[in-house]
Amino acid sequence: MILLGACAGWSLITAAAHDGRPEGMLLAVLAVAAGYAAGRVSGALLPVAAPCAGAVAGLALALALPGLSPGPWYTAPLGHAGATAALLALATGAACCAAWATGVPALRFGLRALACAVVAAGAVLGSAAGCAASAAVLLCSLAAGAARGRGAWLAGPAVAAGLVAAAIWALAAHALPAGLTGALDDRFTAHRVGLWRDALGVAGRHSGLGVGPGRFGELSTAAPRTLLSDGRPHSAPLQQAAEQGLVGVLLLVAVFCWVLYALWRSPRSTPVALTAGAALTVLAALASVSNALSFTAVTAGAALLAGWATARPWAGVGAAPGR
C-alpha cells in the first residue's frame, strides 16, 4: 500500500508541476488496490473457484476486447493486440493456479484443459502474441510441479522481463548492434519504434519530473501521425520515463519486485506461486512493448491473480513460505 500510495502521490506531483492529467494513473492504482484486495479475500475463501472464475472471465474479456478498447468498436487501435495477449496470459495463469490448488484429479485435468483452450483461443483470435504468451505460462506452470525452491525460479523470469525492457530501451536509443536492430525492427512497426524513440528523447530532456502524466502525445512527433493514436508511447517503462521521470520508472520496477517478493513469501504451494509469477512476468514483458497496462481490465486482472496466489487459505492449508 505504501508503494501504491507513492505511485499515486508522485503522479499528482508531476501533474501539478507540468499541468498533466493524472487520472489514468490514479485509476490504474485504484484498480490494482481493489483487485489485489478482492483476490486476497476470494482466494482465502475460494482458492479453486475464484481463479477458475477469473480464468473464464479473462477469456470472455479477450473475446470481447473491441468493446473495451479506447476507439470505436469497428477499429483496431494501437495497443489492442497487447491487451488481448495480456488477458490471455492472465487467464491461463489463473486456470493453472486453480488446477494446482485442487486435489481432485478430474477437476485438475478439467482446469488444465481450460488453460489449453485459452491457448487455442489465442490462435483462433489471430493473436500470435497471445497464443505464445499463454503457451509460455502453461509450460512454466507444468514445469513448476518439479520445483523445490522459489528464489531462482522467480528470479529467472524477472531477469528475462528486465532484458526485454532493456532491449526496447536500447533499440530506442540506437544502442543495439545493427543485426539485432534489424531483427527487432522487423518485429515491430516503424510507427511503434518511432514512439519509443520519441519517448526516450522526451525522457532525456525531462529526466527529473517528466513532462507530466498524459502529456506525451502533446510533445511527440510520432504520435499524431495516425488517426488511431491515443497519445501514448506503448511501452510502460518508456511512458513512465517520459511522463514521470526516473522516479516513475523506479516506482514501476519497485511494484513488480514487491509482487515477486510477495509470491516468494506466499503461504500457497510453490507451483501456485510460480505459475502466478510466470503469468505476471509475461505481462511485464508485454507491457514493455505494448499498451497493455492502459486497459483497466488488465491491471485489475493482474492484481487479482497476485491476490489469489498470495492469499492465505482460510483453513490454513498451504505450503510454508519458500517451499
PDB file of N, CA, C and O in Angstrom, residues 203-250:
ATOM      1  N   ALA A 203      12.171  11.769 -22.346  1.00  0.00           N
ATOM      2  CA  ALA A 203      12.696  11.413 -21.021  1.00  0.00           C
ATOM      3  C   ALA A 203      14.081  12.002 -20.802  1.00  0.00           C
ATOM      4  O   ALA A 203      14.418  12.430 -19.689  1.00  0.00           O
ATOM      5  N   GLY A 204      14.901  12.023 -21.850  1.00  0.00           N
ATOM      6  CA  GLY A 204      16.233  12.592 -21.714  1.00  0.00           C
ATOM      7  C   GLY A 204      16.216  14.083 -21.429  1.00  0.00           C
ATOM      8  O   GLY A 204      17.075  14.596 -20.701  1.00  0.00           O
ATOM      9  N   ARG A 205      15.226  14.775 -21.979  1.00  0.00           N
ATOM     10  CA  ARG A 205      15.136  16.224 -21.761  1.00  0.00           C
ATOM     11  C   ARG A 205      14.435  16.579 -20.457  1.00  0.00           C
ATOM     12  O   ARG A 205      14.581  17.693 -19.956  1.00  0.00           O
ATOM     13  N   HIS A 206      13.663  15.634 -19.908  1.00  0.00           N
ATOM     14  CA  HIS A 206      12.894  15.903 -18.677  1.00  0.00           C
ATOM     15  C   HIS A 206      13.049  14.711 -17.727  1.00  0.00           C
ATOM     16  O   HIS A 206      12.067  14.063 -17.357  1.00  0.00           O
ATOM     17  N   SER A 207      14.273  14.422 -17.345  1.00  0.00           N
ATOM     18  CA  SER A 207      14.535  13.215 -16.554  1.00  0.00           C
ATOM     19  C   SER A 207      14.101  13.345 -15.099  1.00  0.00           C
ATOM     20  O   SER A 207      13.944  12.338 -14.410  1.00  0.00           O
ATOM     21  N   GLY A 208      13.890  14.552 -14.614  1.00  0.00           N
ATOM     22  CA  GLY A 208      13.527  14.741 -13.218  1.00  0.00           C
ATOM     23  C   GLY A 208      12.067  14.439 -12.940  1.00  0.00           C
ATOM     24  O   GLY A 208      11.727  13.412 -12.346  1.00  0.00           O
ATOM     25  N   LEU A 209      11.188  15.314 -13.413  1.00  0.00           N
ATOM     26  CA  LEU A 209       9.757  15.172 -13.176  1.00  0.00           C
ATOM     27  C   LEU A 209       8.995  14.685 -14.406  1.00  0.00           C
ATOM     28  O   LEU A 209       7.775  14.496 -14.337  1.00  0.00           O
ATOM     29  N   GLY A 210       9.684  14.481 -15.518  1.00  0.00           N
ATOM     30  CA  GLY A 210       8.980  14.124 -16.736  1.00  0.00           C
ATOM     31  C   GLY A 210       8.177  15.309 -17.253  1.00  0.00           C
ATOM     32  O   GLY A 210       8.304  16.442 -16.767  1.00  0.00           O
ATOM     33  N   VAL A 211       7.327  15.061 -18.236  1.00  0.00           N
ATOM     34  CA  VAL A 211       6.510  16.140 -18.809  1.00  0.00           C
ATOM     35  C   VAL A 211       5.113  16.170 -18.217  1.00  0.00           C
ATOM     36  O   VAL A 211       4.289  17.011 -18.583  1.00  0.00           O
ATOM     37  N   GLY A 212       4.842  15.257 -17.293  1.00  0.00           N
ATOM     38  CA  GLY A 212       3.527  15.214 -16.672  1.00  0.00           C
ATOM     39  C   GLY A 212       2.677  14.084 -17.235  1.00  0.00           C
ATOM     40  O   GLY A 212       2.748  13.788 -18.434  1.00  0.00           O
ATOM     41  N   PRO A 213       1.891  13.420 -16.407  1.00  0.00           N
ATOM     42  CA  PRO A 213       1.046  12.311 -16.867  1.00  0.00           C
ATOM     43  C   PRO A 213       0.095  12.749 -17.973  1.00  0.00           C
ATOM     44  O   PRO A 213      -0.528  13.802 -17.895  1.00  0.00           O
ATOM     45  N   GLY A 214      -0.002  11.924 -19.019  1.00  0.00           N
ATOM     46  CA  GLY A 214      -0.934  12.185 -20.098  1.00  0.00           C
ATOM     47  C   GLY A 214      -0.496  13.222 -21.101  1.00  0.00           C
ATOM     48  O   GLY A 214      -1.262  13.569 -22.007  1.00  0.00           O
ATOM     49  N   ARG A 215       0.737  13.727 -21.008  1.00  0.00           N
ATOM     50  CA  ARG A 215       1.179  14.808 -21.897  1.00  0.00           C
ATOM     51  C   ARG A 215       2.137  14.351 -22.978  1.00  0.00           C
ATOM     52  O   ARG A 215       2.611  15.164 -23.771  1.00  0.00           O
ATOM     53  N   PHE A 216       2.454  13.062 -23.062  1.00  0.00           N
ATOM     54  CA  PHE A 216       3.400  12.611 -24.076  1.00  0.00           C
ATOM     55  C   PHE A 216       2.889  12.916 -25.480  1.00  0.00           C
ATOM     56  O   PHE A 216       3.650  13.325 -26.355  1.00  0.00           O
ATOM     57  N   GLY A 217       1.597  12.683 -25.727  1.00  0.00           N
ATOM     58  CA  GLY A 217       1.055  12.906 -27.061  1.00  0.00           C
ATOM     59  C   GLY A 217       1.177  14.332 -27.532  1.00  0.00           C
ATOM     60  O   GLY A 217       1.229  14.599 -28.740  1.00  0.00           O
ATOM     61  N   GLU A 218       1.238  15.301 -26.601  1.00  0.00           N
ATOM     62  CA  GLU A 218       1.355  16.704 -26.985  1.00  0.00           C
ATOM     63  C   GLU A 218       2.746  17.048 -27.493  1.00  0.00           C
ATOM     64  O   GLU A 218       2.912  17.980 -28.284  1.00  0.00           O
ATOM     65  N   LEU A 219       3.758  16.294 -27.016  1.00  0.00           N
ATOM     66  CA  LEU A 219       5.144  16.615 -27.361  1.00  0.00           C
ATOM     67  C   LEU A 219       5.747  15.671 -28.384  1.00  0.00           C
ATOM     68  O   LEU A 219       6.767  15.986 -28.994  1.00  0.00           O
ATOM     69  N   SER A 220       5.127  14.505 -28.581  1.00  0.00           N
ATOM     70  CA  SER A 220       5.680  13.529 -29.509  1.00  0.00           C
ATOM     71  C   SER A 220       5.430  13.950 -30.946  1.00  0.00           C
ATOM     72  O   SER A 220       4.360  14.464 -31.295  1.00  0.00           O
ATOM     73  N   THR A 221       6.423  13.715 -31.796  1.00  0.00           N
ATOM     74  CA  THR A 221       6.251  13.980 -33.228  1.00  0.00           C
ATOM     75  C   THR A 221       5.680  12.787 -33.960  1.00  0.00           C
ATOM     76  O   THR A 221       5.146  12.928 -35.060  1.00  0.00           O
ATOM     77  N   ALA A 222       5.775  11.588 -33.339  1.00  0.00           N
ATOM     78  CA  ALA A 222       5.273  10.372 -33.998  1.00  0.00           C
ATOM     79  C   ALA A 222       3.824  10.091 -33.655  1.00  0.00           C
ATOM     80  O   ALA A 222       3.094   9.516 -34.458  1.00  0.00           O
ATOM     81  N   ALA A 223       3.370  10.482 -32.461  1.00  0.00           N
ATOM     82  CA  ALA A 223       2.023  10.127 -32.019  1.00  0.00           C
ATOM     83  C   ALA A 223       0.918  10.673 -32.911  1.00  0.00           C
ATOM     84  O   ALA A 223      -0.042   9.968 -33.201  1.00  0.00           O
ATOM     85  N   PRO A 224       0.982  11.925 -33.402  1.00  0.00           N
ATOM     86  CA  PRO A 224      -0.152  12.449 -34.172  1.00  0.00           C
ATOM     87  C   PRO A 224      -0.244  11.923 -35.594  1.00  0.00           C
ATOM     88  O   PRO A 224      -1.145  12.301 -36.321  1.00  0.00           O
ATOM     89  N   ARG A 225       0.672  11.058 -36.034  1.00  0.00           N
ATOM     90  CA  ARG A 225       0.715  10.664 -37.438  1.00  0.00           C
ATOM     91  C   ARG A 225      -0.357   9.667 -37.831  1.00  0.00           C
ATOM     92  O   ARG A 225      -0.514   9.346 -38.991  1.00  0.00           O
ATOM     93  N   THR A 226      -1.056   9.091 -36.875  1.00  0.00           N
ATOM     94  CA  THR A 226      -2.093   8.125 -37.204  1.00  0.00           C
ATOM     95  C   THR A 226      -3.401   8.516 -36.547  1.00  0.00           C
ATOM     96  O   THR A 226      -3.421   9.055 -35.438  1.00  0.00           O
ATOM     97  N   LEU A 227      -4.491   8.267 -37.247  1.00  0.00           N
ATOM     98  CA  LEU A 227      -5.813   8.614 -36.733  1.00  0.00           C
ATOM     99  C   LEU A 227      -6.141   7.866 -35.448  1.00  0.00           C
ATOM    100  O   LEU A 227      -6.862   8.360 -34.593  1.00  0.00           O
ATOM    101  N   LEU A 228      -5.581   6.646 -35.295  1.00  0.00           N
ATOM    102  CA  LEU A 228      -5.916   5.808 -34.149  1.00  0.00           C
ATOM    103  C   LEU A 228      -4.974   6.012 -32.969  1.00  0.00           C
ATOM    104  O   LEU A 228      -5.039   5.265 -31.999  1.00  0.00           O
ATOM    105  N   SER A 229      -4.076   6.996 -33.047  1.00  0.00           N
ATOM    106  CA  SER A 229      -3.133   7.217 -31.954  1.00  0.00           C
ATOM    107  C   SER A 229      -3.870   7.661 -30.701  1.00  0.00           C
ATOM    108  O   SER A 229      -4.817   8.449 -30.752  1.00  0.00           O
ATOM    109  N   ASP A 230      -3.416   7.152 -29.554  1.00  0.00           N
ATOM    110  CA  ASP A 230      -4.015   7.543 -28.274  1.00  0.00           C
ATOM    111  C   ASP A 230      -3.063   8.393 -27.449  1.00  0.00           C
ATOM    112  O   ASP A 230      -3.303   8.627 -26.280  1.00  0.00           O
ATOM    113  N   GLY A 231      -1.962   8.841 -28.061  1.00  0.00           N
ATOM    114  CA  GLY A 231      -1.045   9.728 -27.367  1.00  0.00           C
ATOM    115  C   GLY A 231      -0.158   9.049 -26.352  1.00  0.00           C
ATOM    116  O   GLY A 231       0.350   9.702 -25.438  1.00  0.00           O
ATOM    117  N   ARG A 232       0.051   7.738 -26.477  1.00  0.00           N
ATOM    118  CA  ARG A 232       0.907   7.006 -25.549  1.00  0.00           C
ATOM    119  C   ARG A 232       2.048   6.345 -26.323  1.00  0.00           C
ATOM    120  O   ARG A 232       1.883   5.981 -27.487  1.00  0.00           O
ATOM    121  N   PRO A 233       3.197   6.131 -25.662  1.00  0.00           N
ATOM    122  CA  PRO A 233       4.338   5.514 -26.363  1.00  0.00           C
ATOM    123  C   PRO A 233       4.248   4.002 -26.480  1.00  0.00           C
ATOM    124  O   PRO A 233       5.096   3.383 -27.109  1.00  0.00           O
ATOM    125  N   HIS A 234       3.265   3.375 -25.870  1.00  0.00           N
ATOM    126  CA  HIS A 234       3.050   1.930 -25.963  1.00  0.00           C
ATOM    127  C   HIS A 234       4.251   1.136 -25.459  1.00  0.00           C
ATOM    128  O   HIS A 234       4.690   0.160 -26.065  1.00  0.00           O
ATOM    129  N   SER A 235       4.760   1.581 -24.350  1.00  0.00           N
ATOM    130  CA  SER A 235       5.779   0.875 -23.572  1.00  0.00           C
ATOM    131  C   SER A 235       5.717   1.460 -22.170  1.00  0.00           C
ATOM    132  O   SER A 235       5.969   2.662 -21.980  1.00  0.00           O
ATOM    133  N   ALA A 236       5.343   0.635 -21.187  1.00  0.00           N
ATOM    134  CA  ALA A 236       5.134   1.151 -19.838  1.00  0.00           C
ATOM    135  C   ALA A 236       6.388   1.814 -19.257  1.00  0.00           C
ATOM    136  O   ALA A 236       6.300   2.920 -18.708  1.00  0.00           O
ATOM    137  N   PRO A 237       7.581   1.196 -19.352  1.00  0.00           N
ATOM    138  CA  PRO A 237       8.765   1.863 -18.787  1.00  0.00           C
ATOM    139  C   PRO A 237       9.070   3.186 -19.478  1.00  0.00           C
ATOM    140  O   PRO A 237       9.409   4.179 -18.817  1.00  0.00           O
ATOM    141  N   LEU A 238       8.955   3.219 -20.814  1.00  0.00           N
ATOM    142  CA  LEU A 238       9.259   4.456 -21.528  1.00  0.00           C
ATOM    143  C   LEU A 238       8.202   5.521 -21.264  1.00  0.00           C
ATOM    144  O   LEU A 238       8.518   6.715 -21.216  1.00  0.00           O
ATOM    145  N   GLN A 239       6.957   5.112 -21.098  1.00  0.00           N
ATOM    146  CA  GLN A 239       5.918   6.089 -20.769  1.00  0.00           C
ATOM    147  C   GLN A 239       6.162   6.696 -19.400  1.00  0.00           C
ATOM    148  O   GLN A 239       6.029   7.913 -19.207  1.00  0.00           O
ATOM    149  N   GLN A 240       6.533   5.848 -18.429  1.00  0.00           N
ATOM    150  CA  GLN A 240       6.844   6.376 -17.103  1.00  0.00           C
ATOM    151  C   GLN A 240       8.035   7.315 -17.151  1.00  0.00           C
ATOM    152  O   GLN A 240       8.041   8.371 -16.510  1.00  0.00           O
ATOM    153  N   ALA A 241       9.060   6.938 -17.920  1.00  0.00           N
ATOM    154  CA  ALA A 241      10.250   7.787 -18.008  1.00  0.00           C
ATOM    155  C   ALA A 241       9.923   9.136 -18.630  1.00  0.00           C
ATOM    156  O   ALA A 241      10.407  10.180 -18.178  1.00  0.00           O
ATOM    157  N   ALA A 242       9.092   9.128 -19.675  1.00  0.00           N
ATOM    158  CA  ALA A 242       8.768  10.384 -20.364  1.00  0.00           C
ATOM    159  C   ALA A 242       7.839  11.260 -19.542  1.00  0.00           C
ATOM    160  O   ALA A 242       7.998  12.482 -19.522  1.00  0.00           O
ATOM    161  N   GLU A 243       6.861  10.657 -18.886  1.00  0.00           N
ATOM    162  CA  GLU A 243       5.821  11.445 -18.225  1.00  0.00           C
ATOM    163  C   GLU A 243       6.075  11.672 -16.737  1.00  0.00           C
ATOM    164  O   GLU A 243       5.582  12.664 -16.188  1.00  0.00           O
ATOM    165  N   GLN A 244       6.820  10.776 -16.087  1.00  0.00           N
ATOM    166  CA  GLN A 244       7.029  10.917 -14.643  1.00  0.00           C
ATOM    167  C   GLN A 244       8.499  10.807 -14.241  1.00  0.00           C
ATOM    168  O   GLN A 244       8.808  10.685 -13.061  1.00  0.00           O
ATOM    169  N   GLY A 245       9.401  10.819 -15.201  1.00  0.00           N
ATOM    170  CA  GLY A 245      10.818  10.840 -14.895  1.00  0.00           C
ATOM    171  C   GLY A 245      11.347   9.518 -14.363  1.00  0.00           C
ATOM    172  O   GLY A 245      10.653   8.499 -14.337  1.00  0.00           O
ATOM    173  N   LEU A 246      12.584   9.542 -13.914  1.00  0.00           N
ATOM    174  CA  LEU A 246      13.235   8.326 -13.426  1.00  0.00           C
ATOM    175  C   LEU A 246      12.572   7.794 -12.169  1.00  0.00           C
ATOM    176  O   LEU A 246      12.532   6.583 -11.948  1.00  0.00           O
ATOM    177  N   VAL A 247      12.030   8.679 -11.346  1.00  0.00           N
ATOM    178  CA  VAL A 247      11.338   8.221 -10.136  1.00  0.00           C
ATOM    179  C   VAL A 247      10.125   7.381 -10.512  1.00  0.00           C
ATOM    180  O   VAL A 247       9.838   6.352  -9.890  1.00  0.00           O
ATOM    181  N   GLY A 248       9.406   7.776 -11.551  1.00  0.00           N
ATOM    182  CA  GLY A 248       8.270   6.985 -12.008  1.00  0.00           C
ATOM    183  C   GLY A 248       8.671   5.604 -12.463  1.00  0.00           C
ATOM    184  O   GLY A 248       7.978   4.618 -12.182  1.00  0.00           O
ATOM    185  N   VAL A 249       9.814   5.503 -13.159  1.00  0.00           N
ATOM    186  CA  VAL A 249      10.318   4.191 -13.593  1.00  0.00           C
ATOM    187  C   VAL A 249      10.675   3.348 -12.383  1.00  0.00           C
ATOM    188  O   VAL A 249      10.350   2.151 -12.322  1.00  0.00           O
ATOM    189  N   LEU A 250      11.365   3.937 -11.423  1.00  0.00           N
ATOM    190  CA  LEU A 250      11.765   3.195 -10.234  1.00  0.00           C
ATOM    191  C   LEU A 250      10.554   2.701  -9.450  1.00  0.00           C
ATOM    192  O   LEU A 250      10.562   1.590  -8.908  1.00  0.00           O
TER     193      LEU A 250
END
